[in-house]
Coordinates of C-alpha atoms in Angstrom, one line a residue:
X5 CA 0.0 0.0 0.0
X6 CA 1.3 3.5 -1.0
X7 CA 2.2 5.5 2.1
X8 CA 1.3 9.2 2.4
X9 CA 3.7 11.6 0.9
X10 CA 5.9 13.4 3.5
X11 CA 6.6 16.8 2.0
X12 CA 10.0 18.5 2.2
X13 CA 8.0 21.5 3.4
X14 CA 4.4 22.5 3.5
X15 CA 3.7 26.2 3.8
X16 CA 0.0 25.8 3.7
X17 CA 0.1 24.2 7.2
X18 CA 1.4 27.3 8.7
X19 CA -0.9 29.5 6.7
X20 CA -3.9 27.6 8.0
X21 CA -3.0 28.5 11.6
X22 CA -2.6 32.2 10.8
X23 CA -5.4 32.6 8.2
X24 CA -7.6 34.9 10.2
X25 CA -4.6 37.0 11.3
X26 CA -3.4 37.3 7.7
X27 CA -6.8 38.3 6.5
X28 CA -7.1 41.0 9.2
X29 CA -3.6 42.3 8.5
X30 CA -4.4 42.5 4.8
X31 CA -7.6 44.4 5.4
X32 CA -5.9 46.9 7.7
X33 CA -3.1 47.3 5.2
X34 CA -5.4 48.2 2.3
X35 CA -7.3 50.7 4.5
X36 CA -4.1 52.3 5.8
X37 CA -3.3 54.1 2.5
X38 CA 0.4 53.7 3.1
X39 CA 1.8 50.9 1.1
X40 CA 5.6 51.4 0.9
X41 CA 7.9 51.9 4.0
X42 CA 5.0 52.4 6.4
X43 CA 4.5 51.7 10.0
X44 CA 4.7 47.9 9.6
X45 CA 8.2 48.1 8.2
X46 CA 9.3 50.5 11.0
X47 CA 7.8 48.3 13.7
X48 CA 9.3 45.1 12.3
X49 CA 12.7 46.7 11.9
X50 CA 12.7 47.8 15.5
X51 CA 11.5 44.4 16.9
X52 CA 13.7 42.3 14.7
X53 CA 16.8 44.3 15.7
X54 CA 15.9 43.8 19.3
X55 CA 15.5 40.1 18.7
X56 CA 18.9 39.8 17.1
X57 CA 20.5 41.9 19.9
X58 CA 21.6 44.8 17.7
X59 CA 20.3 48.4 17.6
X60 CA 19.8 48.7 13.8
X61 CA 17.7 46.8 11.2
X62 CA 17.0 47.9 7.6
X63 CA 14.3 46.0 5.7
X64 CA 15.1 45.3 2.1
X65 CA 13.5 43.5 -0.8
X66 CA 15.1 40.0 -0.5
X67 CA 18.0 38.1 1.0
X68 CA 20.4 38.5 -2.0
X69 CA 19.9 42.3 -2.0
X70 CA 20.6 42.2 1.8
X71 CA 23.9 40.5 1.1
X72 CA 24.9 43.0 -1.6
X73 CA 23.8 46.0 0.5
X74 CA 25.6 44.6 3.5
X75 CA 28.8 44.2 1.5
X76 CA 28.6 47.7 0.1
X77 CA 27.8 49.2 3.5
X78 CA 31.2 48.1 4.8
X79 CA 32.9 49.6 1.7
X80 CA 33.3 46.6 -0.7
X81 CA 34.0 48.0 -4.1
X82 CA 35.1 46.7 -7.5
X83 CA 38.4 44.9 -7.4
X84 CA 38.2 44.1 -3.6
X85 CA 38.5 40.5 -2.5
X86 CA 35.9 38.8 -0.3
X87 CA 36.5 35.5 1.3
X88 CA 33.6 33.1 1.4
X89 CA 32.6 29.5 1.1
X90 CA 31.4 27.9 -2.2
X91 CA 28.7 25.6 -0.9
X92 CA 25.5 27.7 -0.8
X93 CA 24.1 27.9 -4.4
X94 CA 25.9 31.1 -5.4
X95 CA 23.8 33.4 -3.2
X96 CA 26.8 35.0 -1.5
X97 CA 28.9 34.8 -4.6
X98 CA 26.3 36.5 -6.6
X99 CA 26.3 39.4 -4.1
X100 CA 30.1 39.6 -4.2
X101 CA 30.1 39.7 -8.0
X102 CA 27.3 42.3 -8.0
X103 CA 29.7 44.6 -6.1
X104 CA 32.4 44.0 -8.8
X105 CA 34.4 42.3 -6.1
X106 CA 36.5 39.1 -6.4
X107 CA 35.4 35.9 -4.6
X108 CA 38.2 34.1 -2.7
X109 CA 36.8 30.7 -1.9
X110 CA 37.5 28.9 1.4
X111 CA 36.9 25.3 2.1
X112 CA 34.5 24.0 4.7
X113 CA 34.6 21.9 7.8
X114 CA 33.6 18.3 7.2
X115 CA 31.5 18.2 10.4
X116 CA 29.4 21.3 9.9
X117 CA 29.8 22.4 6.2
X118 CA 30.6 25.9 7.5
X119 CA 33.7 27.9 6.9
X120 CA 36.9 26.3 8.1
X121 CA 38.8 28.8 10.2
X122 CA 42.2 27.1 9.6
X123 CA 41.6 27.1 5.8
X124 CA 40.7 30.8 6.1
X125 CA 43.9 31.6 8.0
X126 CA 46.1 29.5 5.7
X127 CA 44.7 30.5 2.3
X128 CA 42.6 33.6 2.3
X129 CA 45.5 36.1 2.4
X130 CA 47.7 34.1 0.0
X131 CA 46.5 36.2 -3.0
X132 CA 46.7 39.6 -1.3
X133 CA 44.6 41.7 1.1
X134 CA 41.0 40.7 1.8
X135 CA 38.4 43.4 2.3
X136 CA 35.7 41.3 3.9
X137 CA 34.9 37.8 5.1
X138 CA 31.3 36.7 4.2
X139 CA 30.4 34.0 6.7
X140 CA 27.3 31.8 6.0
X141 CA 25.6 30.1 8.9
X142 CA 24.6 27.1 6.9
X143 CA 21.6 24.7 7.4
X144 CA 20.7 26.7 10.5
X145 CA 24.0 26.2 12.4
X146 CA 26.3 29.0 13.5
X147 CA 29.7 28.9 11.8
X148 CA 32.8 29.0 14.1
X149 CA 32.1 32.7 14.2
X150 CA 34.3 33.7 17.2
X151 CA 37.4 32.2 15.6
X152 CA 36.6 33.9 12.3
X153 CA 35.9 37.3 13.9
X154 CA 39.2 37.0 15.9
X155 CA 41.2 36.4 12.7
X156 CA 39.4 39.2 11.0
X157 CA 40.1 41.7 13.8
X158 CA 43.8 40.7 13.9
X159 CA 44.0 41.4 10.1
X160 CA 41.7 44.5 9.8
X161 CA 39.1 42.6 7.8
X162 CA 35.3 43.3 8.0
X163 CA 33.0 40.4 8.7
X164 CA 29.6 40.1 7.0
X165 CA 27.3 37.4 8.4
X166 CA 24.9 35.6 6.0
X167 CA 22.1 34.6 8.4
X168 CA 19.5 33.6 5.8
X169 CA 19.2 30.1 7.3
X170 CA 19.9 30.9 10.9
X171 CA 17.3 33.2 12.4
X172 CA 17.6 32.8 16.1
X173 CA 20.7 30.6 16.3
X174 CA 22.6 31.5 19.4
X175 CA 25.8 30.8 21.4
X176 CA 25.5 29.5 25.0
X177 CA 25.7 33.0 26.3
X178 CA 22.8 34.1 24.3
X179 CA 24.4 36.0 21.4
X180 CA 22.3 35.5 18.3
X181 CA 23.1 35.2 14.6
X182 CA 23.5 38.7 13.2
X183 CA 25.2 40.2 16.3
X184 CA 28.8 39.0 15.8
X185 CA 30.1 40.6 12.6
X186 CA 30.2 44.2 11.4
X187 CA 27.0 43.7 9.5
X188 CA 24.6 40.8 8.7
X189 CA 22.0 39.9 6.2
X190 CA 18.8 37.9 6.5
X191 CA 16.3 36.5 4.1
X192 CA 12.5 36.1 4.8
X193 CA 11.8 33.9 1.8
X194 CA 8.7 31.8 2.6
X195 CA 10.6 28.6 3.5
X196 CA 13.0 30.3 6.0
X197 CA 12.6 29.8 9.7
X198 CA 11.0 33.2 9.8
X199 CA 9.4 33.4 6.4
X200 CA 7.1 35.9 4.8
X201 CA 4.4 35.3 2.1
X202 CA 6.7 36.6 -0.6
X203 CA 10.2 37.9 -0.8
X204 CA 11.8 40.0 1.9
X205 CA 15.2 40.6 3.6
X206 CA 17.0 42.7 6.2
X207 CA 20.4 44.1 7.0
X208 CA 21.3 44.4 10.7
X209 CA 24.3 46.0 12.4
X210 CA 25.6 47.2 15.7
X211 CA 27.4 50.1 13.9
X212 CA 25.3 53.2 13.3
X213 CA 27.5 54.4 10.3
X214 CA 27.2 51.0 8.6
X215 CA 23.4 51.0 9.2
X216 CA 23.1 54.5 7.8
X217 CA 24.9 53.5 4.6
X218 CA 22.6 50.4 4.3
X219 CA 19.6 52.6 4.8
X220 CA 20.7 54.9 1.9
X221 CA 21.7 52.0 -0.3
X222 CA 18.3 50.3 -0.1
X223 CA 16.7 53.4 -1.7
X224 CA 18.9 54.6 -4.6
X225 CA 21.6 56.0 -2.3
X226 CA 19.4 58.9 -1.2
X227 CA 20.4 61.0 1.8
X228 CA 17.1 62.9 1.4
X229 CA 14.4 62.4 -1.3
X230 CA 15.9 62.9 -4.8
X231 CA 19.4 63.7 -3.3
X232 CA 21.7 60.8 -4.1
X233 CA 24.9 60.8 -2.1
X234 CA 26.0 57.1 -2.6
X235 CA 26.8 55.1 -5.8
X236 CA 25.6 51.5 -5.9
X237 CA 22.2 52.1 -4.4
X238 CA 19.1 50.0 -5.2
X239 CA 15.4 50.2 -5.1
X240 CA 15.1 47.4 -2.5
X241 CA 12.6 48.0 0.2
X242 CA 10.9 45.5 2.5
X243 CA 7.3 45.3 1.4
X244 CA 4.9 46.9 3.9
X245 CA 2.4 44.0 3.8
X246 CA 5.2 41.4 4.2
X247 CA 6.6 43.3 7.2
X248 CA 3.2 43.2 8.9
X249 CA 3.0 39.5 8.3
X250 CA 6.4 39.0 9.8
X251 CA 5.5 41.0 12.9
X252 CA 2.7 38.5 13.6
X253 CA 5.0 35.5 13.2
X254 CA 8.2 36.8 14.9
X255 CA 6.9 35.9 18.5
X256 CA 6.6 32.3 17.4
X257 CA 10.1 32.0 15.9
X258 CA 11.8 30.5 19.0
X259 CA 9.0 27.9 19.4
X260 CA 9.2 26.9 15.8
X261 CA 13.0 26.7 16.0
X262 CA 12.7 24.4 19.0
X263 CA 10.3 22.1 17.1
X264 CA 12.8 21.9 14.3
X265 CA 15.5 21.0 16.8
X266 CA 13.4 18.2 18.2
X267 CA 12.7 16.8 14.7
X268 CA 16.4 16.9 13.8
X269 CA 17.3 15.3 17.2
X270 CA 15.0 12.4 16.5
X271 CA 16.7 11.9 13.1
X272 CA 20.1 12.0 14.8
X273 CA 19.1 9.6 17.4
X274 CA 16.9 7.1 15.6
X275 CA 18.3 6.9 12.0
X276 CA 20.7 4.0 12.4
X277 CA 22.1 2.9 9.1
X278 CA 25.7 2.2 8.3
X279 CA 25.5 4.1 5.0
X280 CA 23.8 7.2 6.4
X281 CA 25.7 9.8 8.4
X282 CA 23.4 12.0 10.5
X283 CA 24.4 15.4 12.0
X284 CA 24.9 15.8 15.7
X285 CA 21.8 16.7 17.7
X286 CA 21.0 20.4 17.3
X287 CA 21.8 22.7 20.2
X288 CA 20.9 26.4 20.6
X289 CA 23.5 27.2 18.0
X290 CA 21.5 25.3 15.4
X291 CA 18.0 26.2 14.4
X292 CA 17.7 23.2 12.1
X293 CA 16.7 25.2 9.0
X294 CA 17.6 22.1 7.0
X295 CA 18.4 18.5 8.2
X296 CA 21.1 17.3 6.0
X297 CA 22.4 13.7 6.1
X298 CA 25.3 12.3 4.1
X299 CA 25.6 9.0 2.2
X300 CA 28.2 7.7 -0.3
X301 CA 25.1 6.3 -2.1
X302 CA 23.2 9.5 -2.0
X303 CA 21.4 9.1 -5.3
X304 CA 20.3 5.6 -4.5
X305 CA 19.1 6.7 -1.1
X306 CA 17.1 9.5 -2.6
X307 CA 15.4 7.1 -5.0
X308 CA 14.7 4.8 -2.1
X309 CA 13.1 7.5 0.0
X310 CA 11.0 8.8 -3.0
X311 CA 9.7 5.3 -3.4
X312 CA 8.7 5.3 0.2
X313 CA 6.9 8.6 -0.1
X314 CA 9.6 10.9 1.3
X315 CA 10.4 14.1 -0.5
X316 CA 14.0 15.2 -0.4
X317 CA 16.3 17.8 -1.9
X318 CA 20.1 18.4 -2.4
X319 CA 21.5 21.5 -0.7
X320 CA 23.6 22.0 -2.8
X321 CA 24.7 19.9 -5.8
X322 CA 27.1 22.3 -7.6
X323 CA 29.7 24.3 -5.7
X324 CA 30.0 27.9 -6.6
X325 CA 33.5 27.6 -8.1
X326 CA 32.2 24.9 -10.4
X327 CA 29.1 26.8 -11.7
X328 CA 29.1 27.1 -15.5
X329 CA 28.5 30.9 -15.4
X330 CA 32.2 31.4 -14.4
X331 CA 33.3 30.0 -17.8
X332 CA 36.2 28.1 -16.2
X333 CA 37.6 31.0 -14.2
X334 CA 38.0 28.8 -11.1
X335 CA 38.8 25.4 -12.7
X336 CA 42.2 25.5 -11.1
X337 CA 40.7 25.7 -7.6
X338 CA 40.3 22.6 -5.4
X339 CA 38.1 22.6 -2.4
X340 CA 38.1 19.0 -1.3
X341 CA 35.5 19.1 1.5
X342 CA 33.1 21.3 -0.4
X343 CA 33.3 19.2 -3.5
X344 CA 32.9 15.9 -1.6
X345 CA 29.8 17.3 0.3
X346 CA 28.2 18.2 -3.0
X347 CA 28.2 14.6 -4.0
X348 CA 26.9 13.1 -0.7
X349 CA 24.5 15.5 1.0
X350 CA 20.8 14.9 1.1
X351 CA 18.1 17.0 2.9
X352 CA 15.3 15.3 4.8
X353 CA 11.9 16.9 5.7
X354 CA 12.3 19.2 8.7
X355 CA 9.7 21.9 9.4
X356 CA 7.7 22.7 12.5
X357 CA 4.4 21.3 11.3
X358 CA 5.7 17.8 10.6
X359 CA 3.6 15.2 12.4
X360 CA 5.0 12.4 14.6
X361 CA 3.6 9.9 12.0
X362 CA 5.5 11.6 9.2
X363 CA 8.7 11.8 11.3
X364 CA 8.4 8.1 12.0
X365 CA 7.9 7.4 8.3
X366 CA 11.1 9.2 7.4
X367 CA 13.1 7.4 10.1
X368 CA 11.7 4.0 9.1
X369 CA 12.4 4.6 5.4
X370 CA 16.0 5.6 6.1
X371 CA 16.6 2.6 8.3
X372 CA 15.1 0.3 5.6
X373 CA 17.6 1.5 2.9

């Protein structure tokens, strides 16, 4: 008998629980008469900054714009070099290239798939000065951010955090993603831990000068209306309606993160198969945006899970330095851990509304491989 399909994600389950709130918000929005950069954006910026533990938040159009604006706000210009990893589907690399900057790829840790501090120290400066380090907190787990920030401080390098998958991830002393570097970017794409009902993003910072630059860059580079004082600006504003939706959902973020951790913990504890490597159980530093396992027989495992009604995905199958858009520019570069992960990682369903029956189905199917 065909089992029920376990989705990789199901946004309609969350929508169902907020339907009345969303309808009320939409009605109030249309009656407000202020549809761009209104009170909803201002309230969300204030509350999200407080949540992250920083004084400044600037809402923007999407996560990739947030990355580009964050880089430009700390002075990244054409010809500058930016160190980053190559295992996150070109999002960071796209932002670096949009600035006219040069990506300097750093290999990852085999255990976490985040930037390897030792590889950063050994290789990043080999080709000359680095203007910034773009650190991605991948799959919901904080990178080794303290070690990276220490290296950056010693060498006069700015740190940009990519927090698109790590809303709420924190160290044991309570410091949250977005509060470590000079500036940080977030995405509110619908599937994120804090997701809107369309595109959205934010730049956050502890530094008022950086925040002021980001504020200008999101709207053409204006200092005042029609007075442009900065090159490289964009028309990238967080949508007022999306901001109001996010305001309603922000108070639930920690609860949803904990549910994700519990699902990931069950996978870590109960998937017992010699050909499937599960991650360590998620602590506070990991909000389990994605639950990624590894297998040398990844493609066969994926086919097996599909046959058992389990949706999966691969995050991510092509490293940035191997993307065809570069036309061979980085063919000389070898990133062994990054390249190996691309061939063995597989993402299992992990979202707060998964049922116990569905979680059991995933575990049983993995163990039956």
